[in-house]
Amino acid sequence: MNEKALRTLEYNKIIDKLVALAGTGYGKDLCAHLLPHSDLAMIKKLQKETSDALSRILRRGSVSFSGIHDIRPSVMRLKIGSSLGAVELLHISSDLDATLRLKAYGGYTGKESEEQAEDALTEFFANLEPLTPLNNEIKRCIVSEEEIADDASPSLKSVRRSIRNTNDRIHSELSSILNSSRTMLQDNIITMRNGRYCLPIRSEFKNQFQGMIHDQSSTGSTLFVEPMAIVRLNNELKELSIKEQEEIEKVLADLSNLAAEHSENLEYDFLTLSELDFIFARATLSKQMKGSEPKFNKNGIFHIKKGRHPLIDAKKVVPIDIMLGKDFSMLIITGPNTGGKTVSLKTVGLLTLMGQAGLHIPAFDGSELAIFEEVYADIGDEQSIEQSLSTFSSHMTNIVKILDCADDRSLVLFDELGAGTDPTEGAALAMSILSSLHIRKIRTMATTHYSELKVYALSTEGVSNAACEFDIETLRPTYRLLIGVPGKSNAFAISSKLGLPDYIIADAKERIGIQDKSFEDLITDLESSRVTIEKEQNEITKYKEEIEQLKKTLAKKHESLDANRDRMLKEAKEQAAIVLQEAKEFADQSIRRYNKWMQDGGSIKDMEAERNSLRERLSDSESAILKSKQKQRKATPSKDLKVGDSIHVISLGLNGTVSTLPNAKGDLFVQMGILRSQVNLKDIEVLAEETIIAPGYNKTQSGKISMSKSATIHPEINLIGKTVDEALSALDKYLDDAYLSHLPQVTIIHGRGTGALKNAVHSHLKKLKYVKSYRIGGFGEGDHGVTIVEFK
C-alpha cells in the first residue's frame, strides 16, 4: 500500500493503539511494522489467528506477556561457545517462566494436554518448550543479578566458608587491637581501604602504631592503617576472594554450556512468544473495538454492516451501512458540511486497510470486504506553501497520480472532487474524472456538493447516489448514510433557522435556475417519501416482534395446557382405576354374602337391608358427582342472556325460555311450559338452538304430495316495541311456523301499555282457522302482558 494513503486514512494511529497493547519489545516491533496484505490466503490466516486468540481471551481471560526479554544476542553467543553472565542467564530463566505460563494457558500442563478443539494457535502452544530442568538449574545457582548461591557448586561453598572463617578471625583480632589502642584511634570503628581491613589512627601516632598505611583523610588528621597483626589474614582473604570469583565463573560457564545445548529451543520459544504477543495484541484491540472478522472476496464487492470509525469515541460514533461493487461500482455521496461525508470515506478506507492487515473491523458480523492491491485517497486540504501549490492544484496533482496508477484492483476515495475552482468547470472536471474511472471499472467513492454529479449518478448505470442525513429541525446531522438517495446541502433551510431574513432567502431561490429548482424539489420529495417508508418499516418490524412474542406466549400456553391435560387424564385414569377396584371389591363382597345367605337360608330382611345399603351407596356417589359438576360450572354471564333464549334449569331438570332479564342479584323469571318460575343465573345453562323437524304427511290420490317444515321455533314471541303492522307481520309468520312444528300452544308477549297492540293481536287471532283458543295469561304466566294461544 502507498504510504500517502496509509497516512491520509490514519492507519498509523491504529498501529499506535496496537503497539501499546503488546507486552514484548519484539512483539511491539511486529505490531509497528504490520502492513495490509493483498494475498487472500495470508489475510485469512491472520484473521483466523486474531479470531482464535479473541475466542481464547473471552473463554479463559487475558494472558500476560510480561518478563519476556530479547535473548537472541545471548543465544548467538552461546552458539559460538561464549559464557553468559548472571543477568543474561536470568533473562533466559524469565523467558522460560513465560513459556511455561503460556503453555499452560494454551491448555498444556506439561504432562498431558487438556481436551479442547484445535485452532490456529494450537501449534504455537504445543511446540513451546519450557525447558524446566534448565530453568530450575539457573534458579538454583543464581539468586539475583549480583549474587550466586552458595550451593551452586561444592567448591564455591567451601571457599565461601573459608572466607567467613577468615573474616571472623580478622574481626576478632581487630576488636582486640581496638580495645588496647583506644587513645591512638580517631574513631572506634573498623573500615576497609583497597579491599583490606584498616583502623583510623590519629596522625600523631603514626610512628607508634605498627602497620601499613593505605589512605588518609582529606585533612590529613587521620591515617587508615592496616595493623601488622592482620596483614597475613587480609592476604588470605584476598586469595579466597580470587578463588571465589573463579568458582563463580565456573558455575556460569557450566550453566552456559547447559543452555547452549538448548539454543535452538530457546530462540524458537522467544520468537513464538513474540508472535503470540503480536496475535493477542490484535485480539485485544478487537475486543476493545467490539470488532468482528469480515469475509473477503476478490470480486471488488464490499458490504459493511453498521461499521464504526475506530478512532471516534464509541459512545458518539454513528454506525453506517455501506456497500459497493455488486449493483454499482461507484458511489457519489452528497449532503451538508459536517454531515459525515468525509468520515464515511475514511471509514471505508480504514476498515479496508485494517481487514487486509489481519485486524478485525468495528462492524457487525457478516460484513464483507474486497481485497484491493492499492487504496488511493485524496482527502483533506493538500495546500503547499513551500511548493507554491493552491488547494486545487495540490488536489489535482494527487488526482493525476491516482489516474496514472489506479486499476481495477484499486479502491479510489475522493473528498470534494472538483472543489477549489470555478463550480462549472470543477463539476465538469469531476464528471470526466469519475467517468474515466467508471469506464476502467475502478471501485470509487467520492463526496461532492455539485448537483451535476447527482444527475450523473442518476443517469449512469453502475453509479449510485448516497446522502448523509441531516435534521432540519435541530440543524444537526444524524451521520447516517443513505444509499440510493441524493443528498441536499440544505443551505436555505440552515440559513433560515440561523436567522437570515426571509426576503433574502426568497430572492436567492428566485436566482436558482428552473431545472436546478425542480431537481432540488425532486430530492426533497424523495427524502420525504424515504422518511415515511422508513417509519412504516419500523412499525412493521415492531408489529412483527409483537406477533412473534404473542406466538411464543401462545405456544407456551399450549404446552402448559397439553401438560395439564395429560396430568388430568392420568389422574382421572388412576382415580377411575381406584373406583373400579373399590366397586369390584364391594360387588364381590356382596355376591359372597348373597351366596352365603342362599346356602345358609338367610332371612329376607337381611337381604333387603343389603339392597338398601347398595342403593344408598349408589345414591351418594351420584349426588357427589352432581355436586362436583355444579361446583365446577361457572354462572352464566347476564350480558349473554336475552329474552326468549332457551335455557335448562339444573335444579328442576326442565327446559324453558327466558321471560325477563336478571336483576342485580342474578334472579330472573323462566317460562317452562305452563310453569313460570324465578331462578338464579347459577342454576341455569344456555341451550344451543335446536332444529325442530315437523313430521311430514302424504296424500295418495292421483299424485303424491309430500310436505315437511323444519325450523327453530321458540314457544313464545316478544312483540314489545314494534308497531302494529310490524307486530302482526312477525306474528303471522311465527304462528304458521309454530303450527307446522306441532307446538300445542305458544305465548305472545305484547305488554300492557295502552292495549292497542293486545287488541290488534286478538283481532288477528280470531281470523286464523288453526287457532283453537286464546286467553290472557294467568298469575305467574305474565298476566295481562301476554296472550296464551292453543292450536287445533
Short mmCIF file of C-alpha atoms in Angstrom, two decimals, residues 121-379:
data_model
loop_
_atom_site.label_atom_id
_atom_site.label_comp_id
_atom_site.label_asym_id
_atom_site.label_seq_id
_atom_site.Cartn_x
_atom_site.Cartn_y
_atom_site.Cartn_z
CA LEU A 121 -2.91 -21.20 17.79
CA THR A 122 -2.78 -24.83 18.90
CA GLU A 123 0.51 -25.47 17.15
CA PHE A 124 2.10 -22.38 18.70
CA PHE A 125 1.28 -23.52 22.23
CA ALA A 126 2.04 -27.19 21.60
CA ASN A 127 5.57 -26.52 20.29
CA LEU A 128 6.65 -24.30 23.16
CA GLU A 129 9.45 -25.89 25.24
CA PRO A 130 9.60 -24.66 28.86
CA LEU A 131 12.96 -26.49 29.41
CA THR A 132 12.11 -26.91 33.07
CA PRO A 133 15.39 -28.67 34.11
CA LEU A 134 17.48 -25.83 32.67
CA ASN A 135 15.23 -23.20 34.24
CA ASN A 136 15.36 -24.88 37.65
CA GLU A 137 19.16 -25.15 37.49
CA ILE A 138 19.54 -21.47 36.68
CA LYS A 139 17.22 -20.54 39.56
CA ARG A 140 19.13 -22.87 41.93
CA CYS A 141 22.51 -21.37 41.11
CA ILE A 142 21.68 -17.69 40.62
CA VAL A 143 19.89 -15.87 43.42
CA SER A 144 19.87 -12.43 41.78
CA GLU A 145 21.76 -10.42 39.21
CA GLU A 146 24.54 -9.77 41.77
CA GLU A 147 24.51 -12.96 43.81
CA ILE A 148 25.37 -16.59 43.11
CA ALA A 149 24.01 -19.18 45.54
CA ASP A 150 26.47 -20.89 47.91
CA ASP A 151 25.13 -24.26 46.78
CA ALA A 152 25.90 -23.55 43.13
CA SER A 153 28.95 -25.84 43.46
CA PRO A 154 30.76 -27.67 46.32
CA SER A 155 33.99 -25.75 45.66
CA LEU A 156 32.20 -22.39 45.84
CA LYS A 157 30.54 -23.41 49.07
CA SER A 158 33.93 -24.42 50.57
CA VAL A 159 35.63 -21.18 49.52
CA ARG A 160 32.84 -19.06 50.97
CA ARG A 161 33.01 -21.00 54.24
CA SER A 162 36.75 -20.22 54.41
CA ILE A 163 36.03 -16.56 53.65
CA ARG A 164 33.57 -16.37 56.55
CA ASN A 165 36.04 -18.00 58.92
CA THR A 166 38.85 -15.65 57.86
CA ASN A 167 36.54 -12.65 58.29
CA ASP A 168 35.68 -13.82 61.79
CA ARG A 169 39.39 -14.13 62.70
CA ILE A 170 40.15 -10.68 61.30
CA HIS A 171 37.30 -9.06 63.23
CA SER A 172 38.38 -10.81 66.41
CA GLU A 173 41.95 -9.56 66.03
CA LEU A 174 40.83 -6.04 65.18
CA SER A 175 38.46 -5.93 68.13
CA SER A 176 41.38 -6.83 70.42
CA ILE A 177 43.51 -4.04 68.91
CA LEU A 178 40.61 -1.55 69.25
CA ASN A 179 40.39 -2.27 72.97
CA SER A 180 44.14 -1.95 73.55
CA SER A 181 44.79 1.16 71.42
CA ARG A 182 41.83 3.41 72.04
CA THR A 183 43.95 6.51 72.64
CA MET A 184 45.53 6.22 69.17
CA LEU A 185 42.21 5.83 67.30
CA GLN A 186 40.38 8.70 65.69
CA ASP A 187 37.12 6.66 65.78
CA ASN A 188 36.33 3.35 67.43
CA ILE A 189 35.41 1.63 64.11
CA ILE A 190 36.70 -0.90 61.62
CA THR A 191 36.84 0.23 57.98
CA MET A 192 38.15 -1.00 54.63
CA ARG A 193 40.55 0.55 52.17
CA ASN A 194 41.53 -1.08 48.85
CA GLY A 195 39.72 -4.25 49.90
CA ARG A 196 41.69 -4.61 53.16
CA TYR A 197 40.57 -4.08 56.76
CA CYS A 198 42.06 -0.93 58.42
CA LEU A 199 41.76 1.19 61.57
CA PRO A 200 41.51 5.05 61.67
CA ILE A 201 44.70 6.19 63.51
CA ARG A 202 45.47 9.74 64.53
CA SER A 203 48.31 11.18 62.51
CA GLU A 204 50.43 11.99 65.58
CA PHE A 205 50.55 8.25 66.47
CA LYS A 206 51.65 7.01 63.04
CA ASN A 207 55.14 6.12 64.22
CA GLN A 208 53.89 4.35 67.33
CA PHE A 209 51.26 2.16 65.59
CA GLN A 210 52.76 -0.75 63.65
CA GLY A 211 51.11 -1.33 60.30
CA MET A 212 50.75 -0.39 56.61
CA ILE A 213 49.22 2.97 55.69
CA HIS A 214 46.62 2.66 52.86
CA ASP A 215 44.95 6.08 52.90
CA GLN A 216 44.49 9.33 54.83
CA SER A 217 41.64 11.72 55.34
CA SER A 218 41.30 14.96 53.36
CA THR A 219 42.54 16.99 56.35
CA GLY A 220 45.45 14.66 56.98
CA SER A 221 44.50 14.24 60.61
CA THR A 222 43.50 10.58 60.17
CA LEU A 223 45.51 7.74 58.66
CA PHE A 224 43.92 4.44 57.66
CA VAL A 225 46.39 1.81 58.78
CA GLU A 226 46.29 -1.95 58.31
CA PRO A 227 47.70 -3.47 61.54
CA MET A 228 50.67 -5.76 61.01
CA ALA A 229 48.88 -8.46 63.01
CA ILE A 230 46.21 -8.92 60.31
CA VAL A 231 48.28 -8.42 57.14
CA ARG A 232 48.61 -12.16 56.67
CA LEU A 233 44.88 -12.67 57.30
CA ASN A 234 43.99 -9.94 54.78
CA ASN A 235 46.27 -11.60 52.26
CA GLU A 236 44.46 -14.89 52.81
CA LEU A 237 41.09 -13.15 52.41
CA LYS A 238 42.25 -11.62 49.10
CA GLU A 239 43.33 -15.00 47.81
CA LEU A 240 39.99 -16.53 48.82
CA SER A 241 38.10 -13.76 47.01
CA ILE A 242 40.00 -14.53 43.83
CA LYS A 243 39.17 -18.22 44.22
CA GLU A 244 35.50 -17.32 44.80
CA GLN A 245 35.37 -15.37 41.56
CA GLU A 246 36.99 -18.25 39.71
CA GLU A 247 34.38 -20.65 41.09
CA ILE A 248 31.56 -18.27 40.10
CA GLU A 249 32.90 -18.13 36.56
CA LYS A 250 32.98 -21.93 36.50
CA VAL A 251 29.33 -22.05 37.64
CA LEU A 252 28.30 -19.54 34.94
CA ALA A 253 30.29 -21.48 32.35
CA ASP A 254 28.56 -24.72 33.31
CA LEU A 255 25.14 -23.05 33.10
CA SER A 256 26.07 -21.53 29.74
CA ASN A 257 27.12 -24.93 28.40
CA LEU A 258 23.84 -26.40 29.62
CA ALA A 259 21.87 -23.58 27.95
CA ALA A 260 23.89 -23.95 24.74
CA GLU A 261 22.53 -27.46 24.35
CA HIS A 262 19.04 -25.90 24.00
CA SER A 263 19.94 -22.79 22.00
CA GLU A 264 17.59 -23.68 19.15
CA ASN A 265 14.67 -24.22 21.53
CA LEU A 266 15.44 -21.02 23.38
CA GLU A 267 15.39 -18.98 20.17
CA TYR A 268 12.21 -20.71 18.96
CA ASP A 269 10.49 -20.07 22.31
CA PHE A 270 11.35 -16.38 22.18
CA LEU A 271 10.15 -15.96 18.59
CA THR A 272 6.95 -17.92 19.34
CA LEU A 273 6.24 -15.88 22.46
CA SER A 274 6.72 -12.67 20.49
CA GLU A 275 4.45 -13.93 17.71
CA LEU A 276 1.77 -14.87 20.25
CA ASP A 277 2.15 -11.44 21.84
CA PHE A 278 1.57 -9.91 18.39
CA ILE A 279 -1.52 -12.10 17.80
CA PHE A 280 -3.05 -11.46 21.21
CA ALA A 281 -2.45 -7.71 20.81
CA ARG A 282 -4.59 -7.85 17.65
CA ALA A 283 -7.25 -9.83 19.54
CA THR A 284 -7.24 -7.37 22.46
CA LEU A 285 -7.67 -4.48 20.02
CA SER A 286 -10.64 -6.31 18.50
CA LYS A 287 -12.17 -6.77 21.95
CA GLN A 288 -11.74 -3.08 22.77
CA MET A 289 -13.33 -2.01 19.47
CA LYS A 290 -16.02 -4.72 19.62
CA GLY A 291 -14.77 -5.87 16.25
CA SER A 292 -15.61 -8.89 14.14
CA GLU A 293 -13.90 -10.95 11.47
CA PRO A 294 -15.04 -9.84 7.99
CA LYS A 295 -15.48 -12.03 4.96
CA PHE A 296 -13.23 -11.41 1.95
CA ASN A 297 -13.60 -11.70 -1.81
CA LYS A 298 -11.63 -10.87 -4.93
CA ASN A 299 -14.67 -9.57 -6.83
CA GLY A 300 -14.41 -5.98 -5.67
CA ILE A 301 -17.59 -6.27 -3.57
CA PHE A 302 -17.79 -4.99 -0.03
CA HIS A 303 -20.73 -4.63 2.33
CA ILE A 304 -20.00 -3.08 5.71
CA LYS A 305 -22.81 -3.58 8.24
CA LYS A 306 -23.06 -0.98 11.00
CA GLY A 307 -19.43 0.00 10.53
CA ARG A 308 -17.90 2.45 13.02
CA HIS A 309 -14.81 4.59 12.60
CA PRO A 310 -12.36 3.11 15.15
CA LEU A 311 -10.78 6.48 16.06
CA ILE A 312 -14.07 8.17 17.04
CA ASP A 313 -15.44 7.78 20.56
CA ALA A 314 -17.58 4.63 20.60
CA LYS A 315 -20.28 6.48 22.58
CA LYS A 316 -20.57 9.19 19.90
CA VAL A 317 -19.88 7.44 16.61
CA VAL A 318 -22.91 6.61 14.45
CA PRO A 319 -22.69 3.22 12.65
CA ILE A 320 -23.17 3.24 8.88
CA ASP A 321 -24.22 0.60 6.37
CA ILE A 322 -22.33 0.90 3.12
CA MET A 323 -21.96 -1.30 0.06
CA LEU A 324 -20.16 -1.12 -3.25
CA GLY A 325 -19.29 -3.38 -6.16
CA LYS A 326 -22.41 -5.51 -6.52
CA ASP A 327 -25.15 -3.39 -8.10
CA PHE A 328 -22.92 -0.38 -8.63
CA SER A 329 -19.15 0.20 -8.71
CA MET A 330 -19.19 3.94 -7.95
CA LEU A 331 -20.83 5.83 -5.10
CA ILE A 332 -21.30 9.60 -5.04
CA ILE A 333 -22.04 10.95 -1.55
CA THR A 334 -23.72 14.34 -1.12
CA GLY A 335 -25.02 16.29 1.83
CA PRO A 336 -24.28 19.33 4.04
CA ASN A 337 -20.90 20.17 5.51
CA THR A 338 -20.03 18.38 8.78
CA GLY A 339 -22.66 15.81 7.85
CA GLY A 340 -20.32 12.82 7.89
CA LYS A 341 -19.34 12.51 4.22
CA THR A 342 -15.58 12.52 4.86
CA VAL A 343 -15.96 10.21 7.86
CA SER A 344 -17.82 7.75 5.64
CA LEU A 345 -14.94 7.80 3.14
CA LYS A 346 -12.32 7.33 5.83
CA THR A 347 -14.34 4.56 7.48
CA VAL A 348 -14.44 2.56 4.25
CA GLY A 349 -10.75 3.13 3.51
CA LEU A 350 -9.51 2.47 7.06
CA LEU A 351 -11.62 -0.66 7.57
CA THR A 352 -10.33 -1.99 4.24
CA LEU A 353 -6.72 -1.46 5.36
CA MET A 354 -7.38 -2.98 8.79
CA GLY A 355 -9.09 -6.03 7.34
CA GLN A 356 -6.26 -6.71 4.88
CA ALA A 357 -3.75 -6.33 7.75
CA GLY A 358 -5.41 -9.16 9.67
CA LEU A 359 -7.20 -6.88 12.14
CA HIS A 360 -10.86 -7.23 12.99
CA ILE A 361 -13.07 -4.33 11.94
CA PRO A 362 -15.55 -2.48 14.18
CA ALA A 363 -18.68 -3.69 12.37
CA PHE A 364 -21.42 -6.30 12.70
CA ASP A 365 -20.80 -9.98 11.95
CA GLY A 366 -21.23 -10.89 8.33
CA SER A 367 -19.60 -7.74 6.96
CA GLU A 368 -17.72 -8.35 3.72
CA LEU A 369 -14.62 -6.65 2.34
CA ALA A 370 -12.96 -6.75 -1.07
CA ILE A 371 -9.22 -7.29 -1.42
CA PHE A 372 -7.52 -4.38 -3.19
CA GLU A 373 -3.93 -4.18 -4.39
CA GLU A 374 -3.92 -0.46 -3.64
CA VAL A 375 -6.06 2.10 -1.87
CA TYR A 376 -5.79 5.69 -3.11
CA ALA A 377 -7.20 8.58 -1.11
CA ASP A 378 -7.43 12.29 -1.93
CA ILE A 379 -8.86 13.64 1.31
#
